[in-house]
PDB file of C-alpha atoms in Angstrom:
ATOM      1  CA  UNK F   7      55.477 193.585 103.260  1.00 63.00           C
ATOM      2  CA  UNK F   8      53.805 190.905 105.877  1.00 73.00           C
ATOM      3  CA  UNK F   9      50.573 191.062 107.419  1.00 76.00           C
ATOM      4  CA  UNK F  10      50.345 191.813 111.215  1.00 75.00           C
ATOM      5  CA  UNK F  11      48.804 188.241 111.511  1.00 83.00           C
ATOM      6  CA  UNK F  12      51.697 186.684 109.168  1.00 89.00           C
ATOM      7  CA  UNK F  13      52.874 183.618 110.918  1.00 95.00           C
ATOM      8  CA  UNK F  14      56.902 183.740 112.039  1.00 97.00           C
ATOM      9  CA  UNK F  15      59.562 181.290 109.732  1.00 98.00           C
ATOM     10  CA  UNK F  16      63.299 181.068 110.416  1.00 98.00           C
ATOM     11  CA  UNK F  17      65.144 180.393 107.966  1.00 98.00           C
ATOM     12  CA  UNK F  18      67.673 178.533 107.624  1.00 98.00           C
ATOM     13  CA  UNK F  19      69.431 179.580 104.831  1.00 97.00           C
ATOM     14  CA  UNK F  20      72.600 178.419 103.325  1.00 96.00           C
ATOM     15  CA  UNK F  21      74.442 175.347 101.713  1.00 95.00           C
ATOM     16  CA  UNK F  22      73.818 171.710 102.725  1.00 93.00           C
ATOM     17  CA  UNK F  23      76.647 170.050 104.913  1.00 92.00           C
ATOM     18  CA  UNK F  24      77.012 173.529 106.181  1.00 94.00           C
ATOM     19  CA  UNK F  25      75.231 173.016 109.799  1.00 93.00           C
ATOM     20  CA  UNK F  26      71.182 173.954 109.435  1.00 95.00           C
ATOM     21  CA  UNK F  27      70.157 170.232 110.726  1.00 94.00           C
ATOM     22  CA  UNK F  28      71.890 170.417 113.739  1.00 94.00           C
ATOM     23  CA  UNK F  29      70.628 174.236 114.355  1.00 96.00           C
ATOM     24  CA  UNK F  30      67.596 173.630 112.962  1.00 96.00           C
ATOM     25  CA  UNK F  31      66.802 170.679 116.108  1.00 95.00           C
ATOM     26  CA  UNK F  32      68.169 173.126 118.563  1.00 95.00           C
ATOM     27  CA  UNK F  33      66.465 175.992 117.526  1.00 97.00           C
ATOM     28  CA  UNK F  34      63.299 173.513 117.532  1.00 96.00           C
ATOM     29  CA  UNK F  35      63.723 172.829 121.609  1.00 96.00           C
ATOM     30  CA  UNK F  36      62.780 176.746 121.844  1.00 96.00           C
ATOM     31  CA  UNK F  37      59.450 176.834 124.097  1.00 95.00           C
ATOM     32  CA  UNK F  38      56.746 177.054 120.498  1.00 96.00           C
ATOM     33  CA  UNK F  39      59.084 176.702 117.932  1.00 97.00           C
ATOM     34  CA  UNK F  40      58.851 173.647 115.930  1.00 98.00           C
ATOM     35  CA  UNK F  41      61.502 172.685 113.239  1.00 97.00           C
ATOM     36  CA  UNK F  42      60.080 171.441 110.736  1.00 97.00           C
ATOM     37  CA  UNK F  43      63.161 170.066 108.364  1.00 95.00           C
ATOM     38  CA  UNK F  44      63.808 170.848 104.761  1.00 96.00           C
ATOM     39  CA  UNK F  45      59.740 171.774 104.438  1.00 97.00           C
ATOM     40  CA  UNK F  46      60.803 172.472 100.309  1.00 97.00           C
ATOM     41  CA  UNK F  47      60.742 169.119 100.160  1.00 97.00           C
ATOM     42  CA  UNK F  48      57.314 167.728 101.062  1.00 98.00           C
ATOM     43  CA  UNK F  49      56.266 166.910  97.868  1.00 98.00           C
ATOM     44  CA  UNK F  50      58.731 164.684  96.542  1.00 97.00           C
ATOM     45  CA  UNK F  51      60.870 163.317  99.434  1.00 96.00           C
ATOM     46  CA  UNK F  52      57.569 163.232 102.166  1.00 97.00           C
ATOM     47  CA  UNK F  53      54.674 161.917 100.255  1.00 98.00           C
ATOM     48  CA  UNK F  54      55.743 160.645  97.270  1.00 98.00           C
ATOM     49  CA  UNK F  55      59.363 158.757  98.269  1.00 97.00           C
ATOM     50  CA  UNK F  56      57.089 158.974 102.100  1.00 97.00           C
ATOM     51  CA  UNK F  57      60.405 158.728 103.876  1.00 95.00           C
ATOM     52  CA  UNK F  58      60.742 157.608 107.305  1.00 94.00           C
ATOM     53  CA  UNK F  59      59.917 160.895 109.701  1.00 94.00           C
ATOM     54  CA  UNK F  60      62.447 161.096 112.976  1.00 91.00           C
ATOM     55  CA  UNK F  61      59.028 160.079 115.353  1.00 91.00           C
ATOM     56  CA  UNK F  62      60.431 156.350 113.618  1.00 91.00           C
ATOM     57  CA  UNK F  63      57.102 156.194 111.450  1.00 95.00           C
ATOM     58  CA  UNK F  64      56.526 156.818 107.434  1.00 96.00           C
ATOM     59  CA  UNK F  65      55.839 160.228 107.002  1.00 96.00           C
ATOM     60  CA  UNK F  66      52.189 159.423 105.568  1.00 96.00           C
ATOM     61  CA  UNK F  67      51.642 157.653 109.014  1.00 97.00           C
ATOM     62  CA  UNK F  68      52.730 159.951 111.105  1.00 97.00           C
ATOM     63  CA  UNK F  69      50.363 161.329 113.069  1.00 97.00           C
ATOM     64  CA  UNK F  70      51.563 164.748 113.381  1.00 98.00           C
ATOM     65  CA  UNK F  71      52.138 165.360 109.850  1.00 98.00           C
ATOM     66  CA  UNK F  72      48.770 163.283 108.819  1.00 98.00           C
ATOM     67  CA  UNK F  73      47.426 166.143 111.015  1.00 98.00           C
ATOM     68  CA  UNK F  74      48.890 168.691 109.398  1.00 98.00           C
ATOM     69  CA  UNK F  75      48.142 167.501 105.190  1.00 98.00           C
ATOM     70  CA  UNK F  76      44.464 167.025 106.470  1.00 98.00           C
ATOM     71  CA  UNK F  77      44.133 170.683 107.784  1.00 98.00           C
ATOM     72  CA  UNK F  78      45.881 171.939 104.633  1.00 98.00           C
ATOM     73  CA  UNK F  79      44.347 170.377 101.890  1.00 98.00           C
ATOM     74  CA  UNK F  80      41.365 168.283 103.129  1.00 96.00           C
ATOM     75  CA  UNK F  81      41.262 167.066  99.434  1.00 95.00           C
ATOM     76  CA  UNK F  82      44.800 166.219  98.043  1.00 97.00           C
ATOM     77  CA  UNK F  83      45.665 164.350  95.345  1.00 98.00           C
ATOM     78  CA  UNK F  84      48.410 162.539  93.524  1.00 98.00           C
ATOM     79  CA  UNK F  85      47.739 164.828  90.265  1.00 98.00           C
ATOM     80  CA  UNK F  86      48.158 167.742  92.949  1.00 98.00           C
ATOM     81  CA  UNK F  87      51.149 166.559  94.684  1.00 98.00           C
ATOM     82  CA  UNK F  88      53.059 165.382  91.542  1.00 98.00           C
ATOM     83  CA  UNK F  89      51.987 169.327  89.972  1.00 98.00           C
ATOM     84  CA  UNK F  90      53.379 171.196  93.418  1.00 98.00           C
ATOM     85  CA  UNK F  91      56.619 168.862  92.818  1.00 97.00           C
ATOM     86  CA  UNK F  92      57.022 169.579  88.924  1.00 97.00           C
ATOM     87  CA  UNK F  93      56.400 173.665  89.923  1.00 97.00           C
ATOM     88  CA  UNK F  94      58.638 173.344  92.310  1.00 96.00           C
ATOM     89  CA  UNK F  95      61.060 171.608  90.766  1.00 95.00           C
ATOM     90  CA  UNK F  96      60.091 173.772  86.997  1.00 94.00           C
ATOM     91  CA  UNK F  97      60.800 177.193  88.884  1.00 95.00           C
ATOM     92  CA  UNK F  98      62.422 177.604  92.789  1.00 94.00           C
ATOM     93  CA  UNK F  99      64.963 176.862  90.795  1.00 87.00           C
ATOM     94  CA  UNK F 100      68.755 179.714  89.159  1.00 80.00           C
ATOM     95  CA  UNK F 101      67.185 178.389  86.334  1.00 78.00           C
ATOM     96  CA  UNK F 102      63.869 179.591  87.424  1.00 83.00           C
ATOM     97  CA  UNK F 103      65.217 183.502  88.660  1.00 84.00           C
ATOM     98  CA  UNK F 104      64.391 185.883  86.332  1.00 88.00           C
ATOM     99  CA  UNK F 105      59.898 183.968  87.130  1.00 90.00           C
ATOM    100  CA  UNK F 106      60.763 184.775  90.948  1.00 89.00           C
ATOM    101  CA  UNK F 107      62.281 188.878  89.854  1.00 89.00           C
ATOM    102  CA  UNK F 108      58.624 188.674  88.181  1.00 90.00           C
ATOM    103  CA  UNK F 109      56.460 187.111  91.628  1.00 92.00           C
ATOM    104  CA  UNK F 110      58.483 189.114  93.719  1.00 90.00           C
ATOM    105  CA  UNK F 111      57.126 192.679  91.260  1.00 89.00           C
ATOM    106  CA  UNK F 112      53.801 191.277  90.189  1.00 91.00           C
ATOM    107  CA  UNK F 113      54.317 190.894  87.639  1.00 94.00           C
ATOM    108  CA  UNK F 114      53.178 186.798  86.621  1.00 94.00           C
ATOM    109  CA  UNK F 115      49.826 186.764  85.496  1.00 95.00           C
ATOM    110  CA  UNK F 116      46.975 185.088  87.945  1.00 95.00           C
ATOM    111  CA  UNK F 117      47.422 182.141  86.051  1.00 95.00           C
ATOM    112  CA  UNK F 118      51.297 181.589  86.755  1.00 97.00           C
ATOM    113  CA  UNK F 119      51.337 178.193  87.930  1.00 96.00           C
ATOM    114  CA  UNK F 120      54.335 179.384  90.599  1.00 97.00           C
ATOM    115  CA  UNK F 121      51.023 181.997  92.019  1.00 97.00           C
ATOM    116  CA  UNK F 122      49.233 178.420  92.895  1.00 98.00           C
ATOM    117  CA  UNK F 123      52.595 176.977  94.395  1.00 98.00           C
ATOM    118  CA  UNK F 124      52.857 179.416  96.529  1.00 98.00           C
ATOM    119  CA  UNK F 125      48.986 179.405  97.794  1.00 98.00           C
ATOM    120  CA  UNK F 126      49.395 176.075  98.658  1.00 98.00           C
ATOM    121  CA  UNK F 127      52.539 176.863 100.568  1.00 98.00           C
ATOM    122  CA  UNK F 128      50.357 179.407 102.825  1.00 98.00           C
ATOM    123  CA  UNK F 129      47.806 176.536 103.888  1.00 98.00           C
ATOM    124  CA  UNK F 130      50.606 174.211 104.341  1.00 98.00           C
ATOM    125  CA  UNK F 131      52.631 176.622 107.182  1.00 98.00           C
ATOM    126  CA  UNK F 132      49.155 177.759 108.371  1.00 98.00           C
ATOM    127  CA  UNK F 133      48.270 174.880 108.637  1.00 98.00           C
ATOM    128  CA  UNK F 134      51.317 173.878 110.521  1.00 98.00           C
ATOM    129  CA  UNK F 135      50.936 177.118 112.703  1.00 98.00           C
ATOM    130  CA  UNK F 136      47.012 175.047 113.874  1.00 97.00           C
ATOM    131  CA  UNK F 137      47.966 171.955 114.374  1.00 98.00           C
ATOM    132  CA  UNK F 138      51.187 172.228 116.637  1.00 98.00           C
ATOM    133  CA  UNK F 139      50.400 175.315 118.052  1.00 97.00           C
ATOM    134  CA  UNK F 140      53.965 176.968 117.477  1.00 97.00           C
ATOM    135  CA  UNK F 141      54.498 180.932 117.313  1.00 96.00           C
ATOM    136  CA  UNK F 142      57.696 180.305 115.263  1.00 98.00           C
ATOM    137  CA  UNK F 143      58.381 177.769 112.550  1.00 98.00           C
ATOM    138  CA  UNK F 144      61.721 176.829 111.388  1.00 98.00           C
ATOM    139  CA  UNK F 145      62.220 175.810 108.481  1.00 98.00           C
ATOM    140  CA  UNK F 146      65.991 173.964 107.851  1.00 97.00           C
ATOM    141  CA  UNK F 147      65.503 174.128 103.083  1.00 97.00           C
ATOM    142  CA  UNK F 148      68.532 176.570 102.873  1.00 96.00           C
ATOM    143  CA  UNK F 149      67.650 176.710  98.915  1.00 95.00           C
ATOM    144  CA  UNK F 150      67.364 180.543  98.615  1.00 94.00           C
ATOM    145  CA  UNK F 151      65.089 180.540  95.142  1.00 95.00           C
ATOM    146  CA  UNK F 152      62.685 178.893  97.955  1.00 97.00           C
ATOM    147  CA  UNK F 153      63.528 181.398 100.420  1.00 96.00           C
ATOM    148  CA  UNK F 154      62.102 184.335  97.268  1.00 94.00           C
ATOM    149  CA  UNK F 155      58.808 182.625  97.227  1.00 96.00           C
ATOM    150  CA  UNK F 156      58.286 182.624 100.598  1.00 97.00           C
ATOM    151  CA  UNK F 157      59.725 185.980 100.847  1.00 95.00           C
ATOM    152  CA  UNK F 158      56.766 187.356  98.266  1.00 95.00           C
ATOM    153  CA  UNK F 159      54.154 185.947 100.528  1.00 96.00           C
ATOM    154  CA  UNK F 160      52.120 187.999 102.698  1.00 95.00           C
ATOM    155  CA  UNK F 161      50.860 185.551 105.056  1.00 96.00           C
ATOM    156  CA  UNK F 162      54.447 185.058 105.663  1.00 97.00           C
ATOM    157  CA  UNK F 163      56.508 186.704 108.042  1.00 96.00           C
ATOM    158  CA  UNK F 164      59.687 185.614 107.036  1.00 97.00           C
ATOM    159  CA  UNK F 165      62.681 185.799 108.744  1.00 97.00           C
ATOM    160  CA  UNK F 166      66.543 184.880 107.449  1.00 98.00           C
ATOM    161  CA  UNK F 167      69.210 182.533 109.744  1.00 98.00           C
ATOM    162  CA  UNK F 168      72.218 182.847 106.387  1.00 98.00           C
ATOM    163  CA  UNK F 169      75.202 179.975 108.093  1.00 98.00           C
ATOM    164  CA  UNK F 170      78.160 179.979 105.996  1.00 98.00           C
ATOM    165  CA  UNK F 171      81.238 177.293 107.149  1.00 97.00           C
ATOM    166  CA  UNK F 172      84.001 177.390 105.970  1.00 97.00           C
ATOM    167  CA  UNK F 173      84.140 176.522 102.010  1.00 96.00           C
ATOM    168  CA  UNK F 174      86.652 173.987 102.274  1.00 95.00           C
ATOM    169  CA  UNK F 175      84.989 171.698 104.781  1.00 94.00           C
ATOM    170  CA  UNK F 176      81.938 172.481 103.176  1.00 95.00           C
ATOM    171  CA  UNK F 177      82.908 171.057  99.682  1.00 94.00           C
ATOM    172  CA  UNK F 178      85.364 168.926 101.814  1.00 91.00           C
ATOM    173  CA  UNK F 179      82.146 167.152 103.321  1.00 89.00           C
ATOM    174  CA  UNK F 180      80.446 166.694  99.549  1.00 85.00           C
ATOM    175  CA  UNK F 181      82.948 164.761  98.504  1.00 83.00           C
ATOM    176  CA  UNK F 182      85.365 162.496 101.248  1.00 75.00           C
ATOM    177  CA  UNK F 183      83.628 159.394 100.473  1.00 67.00           C
ATOM    178  CA  UNK F 184      84.903 158.875  97.132  1.00 64.00           C
ATOM    179  CA  UNK F 185      87.331 160.228  93.826  1.00 63.00           C
ATOM    180  CA  UNK F 186      86.766 163.759  92.706  1.00 73.00           C
ATOM    181  CA  UNK F 187      87.668 165.053  89.953  1.00 79.00           C
ATOM    182  CA  UNK F 188      88.978 169.010  89.534  1.00 83.00           C
ATOM    183  CA  UNK F 189      85.937 169.540  87.361  1.00 87.00           C
ATOM    184  CA  UNK F 190      84.469 168.124  89.831  1.00 87.00           C
ATOM    185  CA  UNK F 191      85.724 170.264  92.681  1.00 89.00           C
ATOM    186  CA  UNK F 192      85.292 173.572  91.017  1.00 91.00           C
ATOM    187  CA  UNK F 193      81.482 173.344  90.144  1.00 92.00           C
ATOM    188  CA  UNK F 194      81.183 172.831  93.984  1.00 93.00           C
ATOM    189  CA  UNK F 195      83.372 175.524  95.191  1.00 95.00           C
ATOM    190  CA  UNK F 196      81.153 177.661  91.775  1.00 95.00           C
ATOM    191  CA  UNK F 197      78.248 177.187  93.348  1.00 94.00           C
ATOM    192  CA  UNK F 198      79.200 177.683  97.085  1.00 96.00           C
ATOM    193  CA  UNK F 199      80.078 181.307  95.253  1.00 96.00           C
ATOM    194  CA  UNK F 200      76.780 181.439  93.706  1.00 94.00           C
ATOM    195  CA  UNK F 201      74.450 179.631  96.538  1.00 94.00           C
ATOM    196  CA  UNK F 202      76.018 182.444  99.390  1.00 96.00           C
ATOM    197  CA  UNK F 203      75.786 185.680  96.939  1.00 95.00           C
ATOM    198  CA  UNK F 204      71.762 184.744  96.511  1.00 93.00           C
ATOM    199  CA  UNK F 205      70.956 184.117  99.817  1.00 95.00           C
ATOM    200  CA  UNK F 206      73.185 187.875 100.522  1.00 94.00           C
ATOM    201  CA  UNK F 207      71.089 189.614  97.294  1.00 92.00           C
ATOM    202  CA  UNK F 208      67.732 188.018  98.212  1.00 90.00           C
ATOM    203  CA  UNK F 209      67.793 189.514 102.258  1.00 90.00           C
ATOM    204  CA  UNK F 210      69.360 192.514  99.755  1.00 89.00           C
ATOM    205  CA  UNK F 211      66.361 193.046  97.976  1.00 86.00           C
ATOM    206  CA  UNK F 212      63.401 191.630 100.072  1.00 80.00           C
ATOM    207  CA  UNK F 213      64.175 193.364 102.951  1.00 84.00           C
ATOM    208  CA  UNK F 214      63.631 190.515 105.518  1.00 91.00           C
ATOM    209  CA  UNK F 215      65.622 190.764 109.054  1.00 94.00           C
ATOM    210  CA  UNK F 216      68.736 189.184 108.178  1.00 96.00           C
ATOM    211  CA  UNK F 217      71.172 187.211 110.503  1.00 97.00           C
ATOM    212  CA  UNK F 218      74.304 185.011 109.207  1.00 98.00           C
ATOM    213  CA  UNK F 219      76.178 183.274 111.254  1.00 98.00           C
ATOM    214  CA  UNK F 220      78.817 179.957 110.865  1.00 98.00           C
ATOM    215  CA  UNK F 221      78.550 177.171 111.583  1.00 97.00           C
ATOM    216  CA  UNK F 222      81.937 177.181 113.645  1.00 97.00           C
ATOM    217  CA  UNK F 223      80.426 179.476 116.125  1.00 96.00           C
ATOM    218  CA  UNK F 224      77.810 177.672 117.001  1.00 96.00           C
ATOM    219  CA  UNK F 225      79.867 174.387 117.776  1.00 95.00           C
ATOM    220  CA  UNK F 226      82.693 175.855 119.476  1.00 94.00           C
ATOM    221  CA  UNK F 227      79.769 179.009 121.483  1.00 94.00           C
ATOM    222  CA  UNK F 228      76.840 177.288 120.915  1.00 94.00           C
ATOM    223  CA  UNK F 229      74.909 180.005 123.177  1.00 94.00           C
ATOM    224  CA  UNK F 230      76.157 183.429 122.115  1.00 95.00           C
ATOM    225  CA  UNK F 231      75.551 181.174 118.436  1.00 96.00           C
ATOM    226  CA  UNK F 232      71.386 180.652 119.700  1.00 96.00           C
ATOM    227  CA  UNK F 233      71.283 184.043 121.896  1.00 96.00           C
ATOM    228  CA  UNK F 234      71.876 186.113 118.445  1.00 96.00           C
ATOM    229  CA  UNK F 235      69.414 183.756 116.173  1.00 98.00           C
ATOM    230  CA  UNK F 236      67.202 184.079 118.188  1.00 97.00           C
ATOM    231  CA  UNK F 237      67.172 187.842 118.623  1.00 96.00           C
ATOM    232  CA  UNK F 238      66.196 188.052 115.331  1.00 96.00           C
ATOM    233  CA  UNK F 239      62.215 187.160 115.759  1.00 95.00           C
ATOM    234  CA  UNK F 240      62.327 189.025 119.092  1.00 94.00           C
ATOM    235  CA  UNK F 241      63.790 186.617 121.820  1.00 93.00           C
ATOM    236  CA  UNK F 242      66.281 188.394 124.496  1.00 89.00           C
ATOM    237  CA  UNK F 243      66.216 186.480 127.252  1.00 87.00           C
ATOM    238  CA  UNK F 244      66.085 182.524 125.859  1.00 90.00           C
ATOM    239  CA  UNK F 245      66.383 179.295 128.704  1.00 90.00           C
ATOM    240  CA  UNK F 246      68.418 177.458 126.642  1.00 93.00           C
ATOM    241  CA  UNK F 247      68.652 174.428 129.097  1.00 92.00           C
ATOM    242  CA  UNK F 248      69.133 172.535 126.788  1.00 93.00           C
ATOM    243  CA  UNK F 249      72.486 174.029 125.416  1.00 90.00           C
ATOM    244  CA  UNK F 250      75.985 173.645 127.409  1.00 87.00           C
ATOM    245  CA  UNK F 251      79.491 174.296 126.185  1.00 82.00           C
ATOM    246  CA  UNK F 252      80.133 171.184 124.350  1.00 88.00           C
ATOM    247  CA  UNK F 253      76.853 169.827 123.431  1.00 92.00           C
ATOM    248  CA  UNK F 254      73.307 169.950 123.418  1.00 93.00           C
ATOM    249  CA  UNK F 255      70.134 168.326 124.189  1.00 93.00           C
ATOM    250  CA  UNK F 256      68.278 167.270 122.224  1.00 93.00           C
ATOM    251  CA  UNK F 257      64.797 165.282 121.693  1.00 92.00           C
ATOM    252  CA  UNK F 258      62.934 163.907 118.489  1.00 91.00           C
ATOM    253  CA  UNK F 259      61.560 165.676 116.375  1.00 94.00           C
ATOM    254  CA  UNK F 260      59.235 165.245 113.129  1.00 94.00           C
ATOM    255  CA  UNK F 261      61.804 164.980 110.118  1.00 94.00           C
ATOM    256  CA  UNK F 262      61.123 163.949 106.538  1.00 92.00           C
ATOM    257  CA  UNK F 263      63.924 165.738 105.108  1.00 84.00           C
ATOM    258  CA  UNK F 264      67.497 166.687 106.418  1.00 67.00           C
ATOM    259  CA  UNK F 265      70.917 165.080 106.815  1.00 65.00           C
ATOM    260  CA  UNK F 266      72.117 161.284 108.715  1.00 65.00           C
ATOM    261  CA  UNK F 267      71.737 163.769 112.013  1.00 63.00           C
ATOM    262  CA  UNK F 268      67.962 164.369 111.873  1.00 62.00           C
ATOM    263  CA  UNK F 269      67.575 161.153 114.265  1.00 72.00           C
ATOM    264  CA  UNK F 270      69.491 162.021 116.387  1.00 80.00           C
ATOM    265  CA  UNK F 271      68.692 163.202 119.795  1.00 85.00           C
ATOM    266  CA  UNK F 272      69.688 162.511 123.464  1.00 88.00           C
ATOM    267  CA  UNK F 273      73.265 165.037 124.398  1.00 90.00           C
ATOM    268  CA  UNK F 274      74.999 165.385 121.778  1.00 90.00           C
ATOM    269  CA  UNK F 275      78.264 166.728 121.850  1.00 92.00           C
ATOM    270  CA  UNK F 276      79.157 169.705 119.424  1.00 93.00           C
ATOM    271  CA  UNK F 277      82.291 169.014 117.479  1.00 91.00           C
ATOM    272  CA  UNK F 278      83.999 170.572 115.053  1.00 88.00           C
ATOM    273  CA  UNK F 279      84.846 167.929 111.541  1.00 88.00           C
ATOM    274  CA  UNK F 280      88.770 169.602 111.007  1.00 89.00           C
ATOM    275  CA  UNK F 281      88.879 166.443 108.475  1.00 90.00           C
ATOM    276  CA  UNK F 282      90.075 168.141 105.739  1.00 90.00           C
ATOM    277  CA  UNK F 283      92.990 169.896 106.506  1.00 91.00           C
ATOM    278  CA  UNK F 284      94.878 166.624 107.208  1.00 90.00           C
ATOM    279  CA  UNK F 285      92.530 165.055 104.229  1.00 88.00           C
ATOM    280  CA  UNK F 286      92.045 167.064 101.106  1.00 88.00           C
ATOM    281  CA  UNK F 287      95.265 167.477  99.267  1.00 88.00           C
ATOM    282  CA  UNK F 288      97.492 170.846  98.372  1.00 91.00           C
ATOM    283  CA  UNK F 289      95.821 171.021  94.655  1.00 91.00           C
ATOM    284  CA  UNK F 290      92.256 171.326  95.677  1.00 89.00           C
ATOM    285  CA  UNK F 291      93.040 172.652  98.377  1.00 92.00           C
ATOM    286  CA  UNK F 292      94.703 176.017  96.509  1.00 94.00           C
ATOM    287  CA  UNK F 293      91.957 175.827  93.640  1.00 94.00           C
ATOM    288  CA  UNK F 294      89.221 175.628  96.395  1.00 95.00           C
ATOM    289  CA  UNK F 295      91.222 178.377  98.276  1.00 96.00           C
ATOM    290  CA  UNK F 296      90.970 181.006  94.925  1.00 96.00           C
ATOM    291  CA  UNK F 297      87.607 180.149  93.505  1.00 96.00           C
ATOM    292  CA  UNK F 298      85.139 181.005  96.600  1.00 97.00           C
ATOM    293  CA  UNK F 299      88.463 183.443  98.725  1.00 96.00           C
ATOM    294  CA  UNK F 300      86.966 186.445  97.964  1.00 95.00           C
ATOM    295  CA  UNK F 301      83.286 185.652  99.185  1.00 97.00           C
ATOM    296  CA  UNK F 302      84.866 183.533 102.251  1.00 97.00           C
ATOM    297  CA  UNK F 303      87.369 185.863 103.529  1.00 97.00           C
ATOM    298  CA  UNK F 304      83.554 188.449 103.930  1.00 95.00           C
ATOM    299  CA  UNK F 305      82.583 184.872 106.135  1.00 97.00           C
ATOM    300  CA  UNK F 306      85.456 185.214 108.330  1.00 96.00           C
ATOM    301  CA  UNK F 307      87.647 182.402 106.371  1.00 95.00           C
ATOM    302  CA  UNK F 308      91.283 183.007 105.184  1.00 93.00           C
ATOM    303  CA  UNK F 309      93.558 181.297 103.241  1.00 92.00           C
ATOM    304  CA  UNK F 310      95.010 178.750 105.701  1.00 84.00           C
TER     305      UNK F 310
END
């Protein structure tokens, strides 16, 4: 259970290519919110690869992230960065699910690497709040397994936004630029099922406040969707001047890991990508539909 002074994290869960970046960008426009992007990729993409931040600077030269990291880890070494990356790769995955259950149930020994990992994350999120002054941190890491780690910390008040998208549109966005085999489509459809079921179970077992939103609804009714999300963290009458029906006005954010739209600023049109309806062949479309329909139907997606 979160402590009374725990910091609020609005966690965007779901598959990649489902709209988490644009939704997170919009949430980052709300007063008192800091959109940090995919924080789970800090160790590899941020600190090791030194990717470009949304401010235009390499990650390690970004003033905001440099200040955050100094506050969190005054003596951070390359060995510690690599250790955190390796713990993440070993345990914060589907194959580490049993260890994550032990973490939730308090059955891990004090020396277990995952407890060190969680302690380091506590320091990181606290430093984000202290440095930016944000009351709510928006994290688009998406992974239900990473969210499971955050959800066990008494210092983090986790709120889950489960973002879903029509599985045919989602999977087509992964494969549209090249040839794809039936085996790959089968894998991606099964992964779509597993990812969303894991997110549902995370909510059911962890008890974090939860809302599910459809990417298609955000595009067609952005204000209504934002009001629903913000209600999750107790904001009932938000100022949404940056939103209109059909567009969102965005300012630069300090995103080092998200999709290509992370650096988009200005008035951005909200347009639903429906290319899959004309470009996804009948055979693959039928396969994806058959595999995902039992879950997709619960989210309001039919067979056609």
